[in-house]
PDB file of N, CA and C in Angstrom:
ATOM      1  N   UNK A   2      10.219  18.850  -5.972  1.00  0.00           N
ATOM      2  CA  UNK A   2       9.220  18.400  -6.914  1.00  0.00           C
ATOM      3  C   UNK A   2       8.435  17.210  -6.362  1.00  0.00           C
ATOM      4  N   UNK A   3       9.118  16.252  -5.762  1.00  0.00           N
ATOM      5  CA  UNK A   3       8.859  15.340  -5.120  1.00  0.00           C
ATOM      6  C   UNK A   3       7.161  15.552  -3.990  1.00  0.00           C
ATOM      7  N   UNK A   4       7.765  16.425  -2.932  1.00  0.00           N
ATOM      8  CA  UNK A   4       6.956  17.248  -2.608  1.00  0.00           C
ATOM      9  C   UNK A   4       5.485  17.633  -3.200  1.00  0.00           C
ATOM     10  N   UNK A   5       5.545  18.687  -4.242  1.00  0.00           N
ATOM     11  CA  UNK A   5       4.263  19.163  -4.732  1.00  0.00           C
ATOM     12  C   UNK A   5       4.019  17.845  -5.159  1.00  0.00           C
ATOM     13  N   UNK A   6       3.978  16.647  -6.008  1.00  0.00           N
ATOM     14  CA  UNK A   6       3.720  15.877  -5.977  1.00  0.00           C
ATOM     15  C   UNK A   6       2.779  14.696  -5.258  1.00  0.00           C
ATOM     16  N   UNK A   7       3.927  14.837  -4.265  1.00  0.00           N
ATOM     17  CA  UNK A   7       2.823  14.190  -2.889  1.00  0.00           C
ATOM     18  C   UNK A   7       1.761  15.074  -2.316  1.00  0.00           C
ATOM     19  N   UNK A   8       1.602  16.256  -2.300  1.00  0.00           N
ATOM     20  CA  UNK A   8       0.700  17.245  -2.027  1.00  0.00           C
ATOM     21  C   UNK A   8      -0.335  17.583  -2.978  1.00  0.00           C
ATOM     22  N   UNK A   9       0.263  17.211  -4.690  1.00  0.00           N
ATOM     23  CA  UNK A   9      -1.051  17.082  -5.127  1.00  0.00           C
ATOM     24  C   UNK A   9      -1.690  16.134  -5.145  1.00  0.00           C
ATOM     25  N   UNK A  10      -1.297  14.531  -4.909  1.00  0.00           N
ATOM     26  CA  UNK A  10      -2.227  13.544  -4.682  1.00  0.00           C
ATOM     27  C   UNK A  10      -2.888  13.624  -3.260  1.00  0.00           C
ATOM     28  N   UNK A  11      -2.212  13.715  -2.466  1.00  0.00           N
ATOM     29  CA  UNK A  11      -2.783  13.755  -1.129  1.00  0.00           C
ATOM     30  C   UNK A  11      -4.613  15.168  -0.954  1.00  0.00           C
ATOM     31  N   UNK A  12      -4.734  15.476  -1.742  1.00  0.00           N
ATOM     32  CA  UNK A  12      -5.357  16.811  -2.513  1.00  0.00           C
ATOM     33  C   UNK A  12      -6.515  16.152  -3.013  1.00  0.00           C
ATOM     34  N   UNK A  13      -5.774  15.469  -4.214  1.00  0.00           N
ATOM     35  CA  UNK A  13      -6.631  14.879  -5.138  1.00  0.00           C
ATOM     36  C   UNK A  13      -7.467  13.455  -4.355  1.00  0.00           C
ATOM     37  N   UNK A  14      -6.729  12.923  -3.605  1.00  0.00           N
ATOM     38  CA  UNK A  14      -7.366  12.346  -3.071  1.00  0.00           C
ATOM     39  C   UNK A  14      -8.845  12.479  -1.423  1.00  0.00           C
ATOM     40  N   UNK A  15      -8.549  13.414  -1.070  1.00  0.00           N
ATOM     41  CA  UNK A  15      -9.205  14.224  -0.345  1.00  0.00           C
ATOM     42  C   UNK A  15     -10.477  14.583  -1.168  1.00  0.00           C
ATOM     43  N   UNK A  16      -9.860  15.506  -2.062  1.00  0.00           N
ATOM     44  CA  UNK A  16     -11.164  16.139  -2.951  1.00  0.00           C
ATOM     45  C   UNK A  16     -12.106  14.936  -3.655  1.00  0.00           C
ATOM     46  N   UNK A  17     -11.335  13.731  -3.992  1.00  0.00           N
ATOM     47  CA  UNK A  17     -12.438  12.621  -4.267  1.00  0.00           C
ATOM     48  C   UNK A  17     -13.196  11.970  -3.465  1.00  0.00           C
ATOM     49  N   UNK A  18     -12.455  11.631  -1.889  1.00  0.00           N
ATOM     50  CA  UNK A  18     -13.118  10.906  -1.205  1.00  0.00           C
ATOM     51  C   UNK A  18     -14.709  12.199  -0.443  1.00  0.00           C
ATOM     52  N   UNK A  19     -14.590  13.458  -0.978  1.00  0.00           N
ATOM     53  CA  UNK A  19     -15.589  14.494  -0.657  1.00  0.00           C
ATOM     54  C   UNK A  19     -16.317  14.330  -1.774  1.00  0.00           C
ATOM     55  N   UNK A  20     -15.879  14.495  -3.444  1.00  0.00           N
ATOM     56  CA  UNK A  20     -17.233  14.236  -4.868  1.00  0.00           C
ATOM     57  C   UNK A  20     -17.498  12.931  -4.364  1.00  0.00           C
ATOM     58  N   UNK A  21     -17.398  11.435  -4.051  1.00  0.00           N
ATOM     59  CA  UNK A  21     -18.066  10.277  -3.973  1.00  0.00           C
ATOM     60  C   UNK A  21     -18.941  10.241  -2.313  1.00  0.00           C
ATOM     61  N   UNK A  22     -18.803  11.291  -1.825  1.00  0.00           N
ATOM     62  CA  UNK A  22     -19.262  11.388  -0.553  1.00  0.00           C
ATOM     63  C   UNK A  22     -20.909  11.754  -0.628  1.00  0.00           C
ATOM     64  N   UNK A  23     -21.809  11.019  -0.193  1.00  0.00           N
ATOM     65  CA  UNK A  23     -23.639  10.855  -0.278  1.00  0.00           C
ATOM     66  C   UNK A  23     -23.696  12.255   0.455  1.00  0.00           C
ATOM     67  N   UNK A  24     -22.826  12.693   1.694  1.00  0.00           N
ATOM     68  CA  UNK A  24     -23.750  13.823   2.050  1.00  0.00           C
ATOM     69  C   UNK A  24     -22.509  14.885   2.578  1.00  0.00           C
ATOM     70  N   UNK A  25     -22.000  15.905   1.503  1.00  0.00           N
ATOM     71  CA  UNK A  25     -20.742  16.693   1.382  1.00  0.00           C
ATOM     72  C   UNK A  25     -20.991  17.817   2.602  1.00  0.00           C
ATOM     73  N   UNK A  26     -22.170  17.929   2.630  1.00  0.00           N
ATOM     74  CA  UNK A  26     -21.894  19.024   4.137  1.00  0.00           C
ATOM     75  C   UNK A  26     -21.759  19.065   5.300  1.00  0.00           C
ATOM     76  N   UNK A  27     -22.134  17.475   5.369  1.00  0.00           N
ATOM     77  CA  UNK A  27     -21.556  16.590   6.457  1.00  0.00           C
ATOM     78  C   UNK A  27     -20.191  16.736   7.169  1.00  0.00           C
ATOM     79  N   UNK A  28     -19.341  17.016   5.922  1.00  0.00           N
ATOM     80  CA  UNK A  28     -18.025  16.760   6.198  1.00  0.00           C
ATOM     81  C   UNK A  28     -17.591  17.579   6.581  1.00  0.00           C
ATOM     82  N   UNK A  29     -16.771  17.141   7.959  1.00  0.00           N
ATOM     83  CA  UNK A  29     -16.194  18.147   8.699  1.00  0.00           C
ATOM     84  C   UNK A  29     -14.818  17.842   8.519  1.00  0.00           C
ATOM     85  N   UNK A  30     -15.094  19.265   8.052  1.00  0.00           N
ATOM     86  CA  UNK A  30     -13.486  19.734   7.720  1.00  0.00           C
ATOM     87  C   UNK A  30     -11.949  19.757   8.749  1.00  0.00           C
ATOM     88  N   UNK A  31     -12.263  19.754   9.560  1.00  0.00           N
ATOM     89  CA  UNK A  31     -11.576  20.243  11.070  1.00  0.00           C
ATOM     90  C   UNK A  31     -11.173  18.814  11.393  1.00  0.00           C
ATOM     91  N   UNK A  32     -11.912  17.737  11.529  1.00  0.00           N
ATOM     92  CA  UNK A  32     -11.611  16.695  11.276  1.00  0.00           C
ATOM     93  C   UNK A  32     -11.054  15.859  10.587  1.00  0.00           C
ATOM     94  N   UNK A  33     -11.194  16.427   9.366  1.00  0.00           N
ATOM     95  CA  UNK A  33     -10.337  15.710   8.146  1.00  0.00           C
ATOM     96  C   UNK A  33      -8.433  16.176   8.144  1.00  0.00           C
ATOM     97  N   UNK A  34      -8.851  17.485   8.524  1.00  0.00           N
ATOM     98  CA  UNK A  34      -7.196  18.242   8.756  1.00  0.00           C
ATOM     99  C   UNK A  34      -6.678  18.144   9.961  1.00  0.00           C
ATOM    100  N   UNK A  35      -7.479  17.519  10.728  1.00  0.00           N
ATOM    101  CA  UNK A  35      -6.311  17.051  12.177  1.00  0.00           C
ATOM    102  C   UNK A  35      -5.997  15.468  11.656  1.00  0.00           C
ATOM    103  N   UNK A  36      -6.902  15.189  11.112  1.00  0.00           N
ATOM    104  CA  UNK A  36      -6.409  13.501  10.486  1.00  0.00           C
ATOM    105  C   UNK A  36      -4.795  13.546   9.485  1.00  0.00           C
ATOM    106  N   UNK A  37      -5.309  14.541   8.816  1.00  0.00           N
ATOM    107  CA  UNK A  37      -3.494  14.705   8.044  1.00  0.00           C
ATOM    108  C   UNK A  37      -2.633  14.892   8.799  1.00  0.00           C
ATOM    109  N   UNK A  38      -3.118  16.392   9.893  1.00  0.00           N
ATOM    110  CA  UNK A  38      -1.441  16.284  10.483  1.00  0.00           C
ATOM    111  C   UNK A  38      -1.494  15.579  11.310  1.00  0.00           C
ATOM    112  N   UNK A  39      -1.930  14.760  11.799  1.00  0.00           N
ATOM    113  CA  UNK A  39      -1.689  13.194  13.140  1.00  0.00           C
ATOM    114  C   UNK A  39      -1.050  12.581  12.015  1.00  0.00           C
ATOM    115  N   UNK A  40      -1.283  12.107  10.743  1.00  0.00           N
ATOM    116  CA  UNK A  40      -1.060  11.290  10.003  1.00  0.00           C
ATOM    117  C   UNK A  40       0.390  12.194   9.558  1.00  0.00           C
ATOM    118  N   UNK A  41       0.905  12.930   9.194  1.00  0.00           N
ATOM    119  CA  UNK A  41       2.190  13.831   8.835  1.00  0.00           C
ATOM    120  C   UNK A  41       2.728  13.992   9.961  1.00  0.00           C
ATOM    121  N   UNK A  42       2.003  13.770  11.733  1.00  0.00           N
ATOM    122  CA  UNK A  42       3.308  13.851  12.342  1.00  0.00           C
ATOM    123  C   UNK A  42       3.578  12.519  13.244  1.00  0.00           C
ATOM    124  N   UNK A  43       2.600  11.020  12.416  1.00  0.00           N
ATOM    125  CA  UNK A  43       3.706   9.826  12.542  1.00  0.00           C
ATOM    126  C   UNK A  43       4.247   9.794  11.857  1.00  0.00           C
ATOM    127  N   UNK A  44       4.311  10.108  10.750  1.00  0.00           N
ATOM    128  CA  UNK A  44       4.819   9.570   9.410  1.00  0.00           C
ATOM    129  C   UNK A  44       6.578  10.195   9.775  1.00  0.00           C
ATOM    130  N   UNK A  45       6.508  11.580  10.091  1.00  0.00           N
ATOM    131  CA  UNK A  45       8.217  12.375  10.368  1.00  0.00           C
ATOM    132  C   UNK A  45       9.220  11.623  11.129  1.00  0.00           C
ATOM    133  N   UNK A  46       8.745  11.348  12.142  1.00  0.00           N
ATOM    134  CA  UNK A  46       9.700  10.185  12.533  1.00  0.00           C
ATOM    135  C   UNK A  46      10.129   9.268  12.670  1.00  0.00           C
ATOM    136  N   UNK A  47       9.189   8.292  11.507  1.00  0.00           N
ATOM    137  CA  UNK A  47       9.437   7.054  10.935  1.00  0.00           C
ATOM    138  C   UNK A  47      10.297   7.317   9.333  1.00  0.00           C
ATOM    139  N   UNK A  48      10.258   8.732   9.093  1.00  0.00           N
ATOM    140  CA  UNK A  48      11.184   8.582   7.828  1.00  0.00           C
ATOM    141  C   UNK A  48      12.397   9.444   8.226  1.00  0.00           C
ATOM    142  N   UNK A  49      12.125  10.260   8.829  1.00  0.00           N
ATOM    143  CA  UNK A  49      13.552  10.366   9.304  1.00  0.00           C
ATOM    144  C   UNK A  49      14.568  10.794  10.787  1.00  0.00           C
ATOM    145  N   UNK A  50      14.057   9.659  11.399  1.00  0.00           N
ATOM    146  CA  UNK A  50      14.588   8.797  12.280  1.00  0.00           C
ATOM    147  C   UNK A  50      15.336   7.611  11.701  1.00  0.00           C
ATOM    148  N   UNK A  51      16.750   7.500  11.661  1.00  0.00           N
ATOM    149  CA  UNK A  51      17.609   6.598  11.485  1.00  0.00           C
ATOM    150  C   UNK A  51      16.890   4.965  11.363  1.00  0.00           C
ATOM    151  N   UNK A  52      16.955   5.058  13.367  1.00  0.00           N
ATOM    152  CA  UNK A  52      16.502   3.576  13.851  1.00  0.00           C
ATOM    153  C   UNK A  52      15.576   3.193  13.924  1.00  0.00           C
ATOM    154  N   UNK A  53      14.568   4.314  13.283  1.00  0.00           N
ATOM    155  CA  UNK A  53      12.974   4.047  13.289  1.00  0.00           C
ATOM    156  C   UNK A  53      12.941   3.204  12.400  1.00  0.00           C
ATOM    157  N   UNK A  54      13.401   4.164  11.164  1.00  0.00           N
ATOM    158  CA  UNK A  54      13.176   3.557   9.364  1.00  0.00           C
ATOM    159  C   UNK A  54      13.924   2.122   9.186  1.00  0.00           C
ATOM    160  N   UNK A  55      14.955   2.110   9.726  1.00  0.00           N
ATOM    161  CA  UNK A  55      15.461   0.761   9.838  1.00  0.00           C
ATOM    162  C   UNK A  55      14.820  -0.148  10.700  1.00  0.00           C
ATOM    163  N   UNK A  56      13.877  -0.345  11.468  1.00  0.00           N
ATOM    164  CA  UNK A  56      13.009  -0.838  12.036  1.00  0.00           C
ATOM    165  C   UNK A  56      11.762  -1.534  11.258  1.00  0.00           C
ATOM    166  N   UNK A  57      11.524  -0.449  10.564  1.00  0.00           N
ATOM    167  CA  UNK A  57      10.216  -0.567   9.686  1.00  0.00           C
ATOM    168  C   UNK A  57      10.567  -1.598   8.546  1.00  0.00           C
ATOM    169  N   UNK A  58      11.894  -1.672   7.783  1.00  0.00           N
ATOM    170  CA  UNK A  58      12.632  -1.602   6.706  1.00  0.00           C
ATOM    171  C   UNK A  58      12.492  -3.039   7.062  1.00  0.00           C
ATOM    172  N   UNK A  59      12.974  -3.510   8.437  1.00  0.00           N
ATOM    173  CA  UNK A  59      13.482  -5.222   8.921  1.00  0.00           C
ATOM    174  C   UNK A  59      11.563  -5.567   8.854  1.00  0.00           C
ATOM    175  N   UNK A  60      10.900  -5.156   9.428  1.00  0.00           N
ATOM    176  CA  UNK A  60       9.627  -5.686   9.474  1.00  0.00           C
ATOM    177  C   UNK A  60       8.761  -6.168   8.035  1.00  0.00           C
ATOM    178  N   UNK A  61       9.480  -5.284   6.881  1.00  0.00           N
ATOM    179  CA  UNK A  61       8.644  -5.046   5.691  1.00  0.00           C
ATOM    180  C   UNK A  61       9.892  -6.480   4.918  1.00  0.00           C
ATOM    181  N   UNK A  62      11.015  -6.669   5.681  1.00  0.00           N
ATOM    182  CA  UNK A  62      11.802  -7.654   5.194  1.00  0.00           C
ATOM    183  C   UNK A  62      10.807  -8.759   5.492  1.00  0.00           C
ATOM    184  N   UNK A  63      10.951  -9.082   7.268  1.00  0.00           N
ATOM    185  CA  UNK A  63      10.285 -10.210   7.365  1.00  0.00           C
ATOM    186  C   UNK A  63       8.888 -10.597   6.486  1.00  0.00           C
ATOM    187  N   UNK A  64       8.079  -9.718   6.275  1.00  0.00           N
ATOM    188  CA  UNK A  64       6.758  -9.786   5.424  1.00  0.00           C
ATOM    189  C   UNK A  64       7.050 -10.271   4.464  1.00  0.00           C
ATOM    190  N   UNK A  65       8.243  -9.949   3.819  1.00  0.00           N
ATOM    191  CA  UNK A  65       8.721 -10.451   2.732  1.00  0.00           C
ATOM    192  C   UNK A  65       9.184 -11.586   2.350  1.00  0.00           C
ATOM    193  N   UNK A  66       9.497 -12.041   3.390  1.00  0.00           N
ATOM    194  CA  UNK A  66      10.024 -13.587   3.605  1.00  0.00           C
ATOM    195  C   UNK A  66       8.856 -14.317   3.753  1.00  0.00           C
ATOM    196  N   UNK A  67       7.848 -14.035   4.354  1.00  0.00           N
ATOM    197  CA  UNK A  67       6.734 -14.747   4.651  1.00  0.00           C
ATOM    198  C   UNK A  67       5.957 -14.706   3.290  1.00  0.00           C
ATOM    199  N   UNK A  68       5.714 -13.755   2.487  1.00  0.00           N
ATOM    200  CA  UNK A  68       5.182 -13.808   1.222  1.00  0.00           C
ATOM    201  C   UNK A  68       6.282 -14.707   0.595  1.00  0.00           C
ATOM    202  N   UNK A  69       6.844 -14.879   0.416  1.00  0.00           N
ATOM    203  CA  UNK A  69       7.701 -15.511  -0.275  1.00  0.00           C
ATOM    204  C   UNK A  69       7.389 -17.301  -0.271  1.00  0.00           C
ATOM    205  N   UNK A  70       7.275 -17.468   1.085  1.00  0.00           N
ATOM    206  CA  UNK A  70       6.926 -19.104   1.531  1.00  0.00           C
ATOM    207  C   UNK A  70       5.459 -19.310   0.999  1.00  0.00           C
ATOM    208  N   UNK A  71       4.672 -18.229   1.475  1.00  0.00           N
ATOM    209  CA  UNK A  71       3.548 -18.238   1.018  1.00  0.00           C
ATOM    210  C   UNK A  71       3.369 -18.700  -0.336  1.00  0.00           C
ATOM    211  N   UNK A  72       3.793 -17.954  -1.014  1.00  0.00           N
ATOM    212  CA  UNK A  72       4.220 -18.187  -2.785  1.00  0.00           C
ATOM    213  C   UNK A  72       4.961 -19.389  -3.235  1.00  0.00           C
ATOM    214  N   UNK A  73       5.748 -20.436  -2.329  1.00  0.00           N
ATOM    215  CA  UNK A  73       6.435 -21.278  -2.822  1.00  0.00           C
ATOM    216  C   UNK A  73       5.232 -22.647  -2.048  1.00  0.00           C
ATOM    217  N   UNK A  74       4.601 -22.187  -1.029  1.00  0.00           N
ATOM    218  CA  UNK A  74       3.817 -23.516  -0.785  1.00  0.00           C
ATOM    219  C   UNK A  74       2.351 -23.450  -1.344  1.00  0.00           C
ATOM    220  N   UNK A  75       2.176 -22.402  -2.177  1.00  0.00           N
ATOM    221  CA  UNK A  75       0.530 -22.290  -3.048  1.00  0.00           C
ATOM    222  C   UNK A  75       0.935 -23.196  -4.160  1.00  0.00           C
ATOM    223  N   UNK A  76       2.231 -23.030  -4.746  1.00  0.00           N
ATOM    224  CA  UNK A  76       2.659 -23.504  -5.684  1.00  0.00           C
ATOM    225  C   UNK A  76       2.509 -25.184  -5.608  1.00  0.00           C
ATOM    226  N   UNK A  77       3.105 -25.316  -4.419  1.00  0.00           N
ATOM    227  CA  UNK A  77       3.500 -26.725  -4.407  1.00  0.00           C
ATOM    228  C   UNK A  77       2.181 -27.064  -4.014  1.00  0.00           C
ATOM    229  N   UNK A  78       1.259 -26.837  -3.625  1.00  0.00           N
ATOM    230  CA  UNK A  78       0.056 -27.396  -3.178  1.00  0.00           C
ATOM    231  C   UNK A  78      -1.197 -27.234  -4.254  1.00  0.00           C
ATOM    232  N   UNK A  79      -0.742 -26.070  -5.169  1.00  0.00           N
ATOM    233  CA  UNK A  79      -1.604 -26.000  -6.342  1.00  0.00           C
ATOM    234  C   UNK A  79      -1.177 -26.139  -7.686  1.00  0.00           C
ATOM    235  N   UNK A  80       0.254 -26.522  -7.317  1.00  0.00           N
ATOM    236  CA  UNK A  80       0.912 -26.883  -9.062  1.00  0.00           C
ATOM    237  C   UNK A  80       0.771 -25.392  -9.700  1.00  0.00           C
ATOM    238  N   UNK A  81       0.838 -25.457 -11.156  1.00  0.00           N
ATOM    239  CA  UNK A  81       0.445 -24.555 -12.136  1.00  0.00           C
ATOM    240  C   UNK A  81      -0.568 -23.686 -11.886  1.00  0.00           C
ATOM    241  N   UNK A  82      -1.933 -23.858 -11.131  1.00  0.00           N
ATOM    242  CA  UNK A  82      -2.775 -23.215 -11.100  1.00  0.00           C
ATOM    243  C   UNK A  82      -2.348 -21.773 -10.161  1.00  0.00           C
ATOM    244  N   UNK A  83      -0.633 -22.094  -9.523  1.00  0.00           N
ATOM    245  CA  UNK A  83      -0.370 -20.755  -8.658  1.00  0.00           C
ATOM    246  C   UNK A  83       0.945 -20.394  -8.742  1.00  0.00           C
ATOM    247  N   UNK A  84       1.070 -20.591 -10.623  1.00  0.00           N
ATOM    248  CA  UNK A  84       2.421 -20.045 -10.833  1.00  0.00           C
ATOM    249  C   UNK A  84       3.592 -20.892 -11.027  1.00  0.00           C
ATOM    250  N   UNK A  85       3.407 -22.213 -10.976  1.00  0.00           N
ATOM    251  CA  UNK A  85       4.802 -23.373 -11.397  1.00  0.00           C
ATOM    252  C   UNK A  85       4.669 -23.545 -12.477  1.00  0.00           C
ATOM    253  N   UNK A  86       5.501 -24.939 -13.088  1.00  0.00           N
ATOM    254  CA  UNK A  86       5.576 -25.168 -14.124  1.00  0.00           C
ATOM    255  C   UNK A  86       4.539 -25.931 -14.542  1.00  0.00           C
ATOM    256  N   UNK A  87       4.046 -25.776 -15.776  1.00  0.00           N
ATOM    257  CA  UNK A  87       2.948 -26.956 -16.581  1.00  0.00           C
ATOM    258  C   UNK A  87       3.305 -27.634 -16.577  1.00  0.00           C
ATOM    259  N   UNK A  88       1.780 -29.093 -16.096  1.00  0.00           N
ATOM    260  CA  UNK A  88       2.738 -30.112 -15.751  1.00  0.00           C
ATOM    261  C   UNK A  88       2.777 -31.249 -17.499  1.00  0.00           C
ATOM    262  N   UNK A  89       2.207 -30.340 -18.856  1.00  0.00           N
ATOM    263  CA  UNK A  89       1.722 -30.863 -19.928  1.00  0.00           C
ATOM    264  C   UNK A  89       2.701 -29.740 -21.062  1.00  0.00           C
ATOM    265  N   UNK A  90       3.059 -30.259 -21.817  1.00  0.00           N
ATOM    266  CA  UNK A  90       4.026 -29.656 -22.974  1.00  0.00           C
ATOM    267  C   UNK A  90       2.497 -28.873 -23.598  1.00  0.00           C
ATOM    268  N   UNK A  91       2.790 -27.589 -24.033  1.00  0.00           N
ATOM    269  CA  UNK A  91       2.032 -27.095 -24.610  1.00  0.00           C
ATOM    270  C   UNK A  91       2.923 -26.909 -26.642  1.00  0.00           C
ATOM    271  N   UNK A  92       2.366 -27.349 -27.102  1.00  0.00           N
ATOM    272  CA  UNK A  92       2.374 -27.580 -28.768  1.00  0.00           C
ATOM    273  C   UNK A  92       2.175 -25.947 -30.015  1.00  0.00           C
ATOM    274  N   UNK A  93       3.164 -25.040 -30.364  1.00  0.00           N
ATOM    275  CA  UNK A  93       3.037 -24.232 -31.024  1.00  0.00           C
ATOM    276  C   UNK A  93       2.232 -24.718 -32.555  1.00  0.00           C
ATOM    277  N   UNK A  94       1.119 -24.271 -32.737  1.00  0.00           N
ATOM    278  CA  UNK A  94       0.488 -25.083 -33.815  1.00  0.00           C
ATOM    279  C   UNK A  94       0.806 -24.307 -35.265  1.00  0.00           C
ATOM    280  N   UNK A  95       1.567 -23.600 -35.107  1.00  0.00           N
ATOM    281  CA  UNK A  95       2.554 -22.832 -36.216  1.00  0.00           C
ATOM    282  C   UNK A  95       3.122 -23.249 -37.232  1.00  0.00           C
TER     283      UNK A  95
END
């Protein structure tokens, strides 16, 4: 299920980026379908390849760590305006 899934967005998305397209006869088709399968045959052995995916997995960690600092020094350099605490009691007028 998973599958048809990804095959109908991958679809749906195709068929849109052709309706928002200025000049549809342009589009070469032959081109667009060697772009999927180049794109379907990196994608196979980064998901299932063991030491690939675990590769990818540590890289998307580190990113993660780096967003993370990112997020703790906006804060500290922008206060409240990037997610800390107010630095003013706000009053329920209830």
């Amino acid at each position: 299920m998973d599958s048809l899934h990804s095959a109908a967005g991958l679809t749906l998305l195709v068929a849109l980026g052709w309706a928002l397209s200025e000049n549809r006869s342009a589009v070469r088709w032959r081109v667009v379908l060697a772009g999927l399968a180049l794109m379907a045959l990196l994608a196979a052995p980064l998901l299932l390849v063991p030491w690939l995916r675990e590769a990818v997995f540590s890289v998307n960690g580190a990113l993660q760590a780096l967003e993370n600092a990112t997020q703790e020094g906006s804060r500290f350099v922008f206060g409240y305006l990037a997610g800390g605490p107010q630095p003013f009691a706000t009053v329920d007028p209830g």
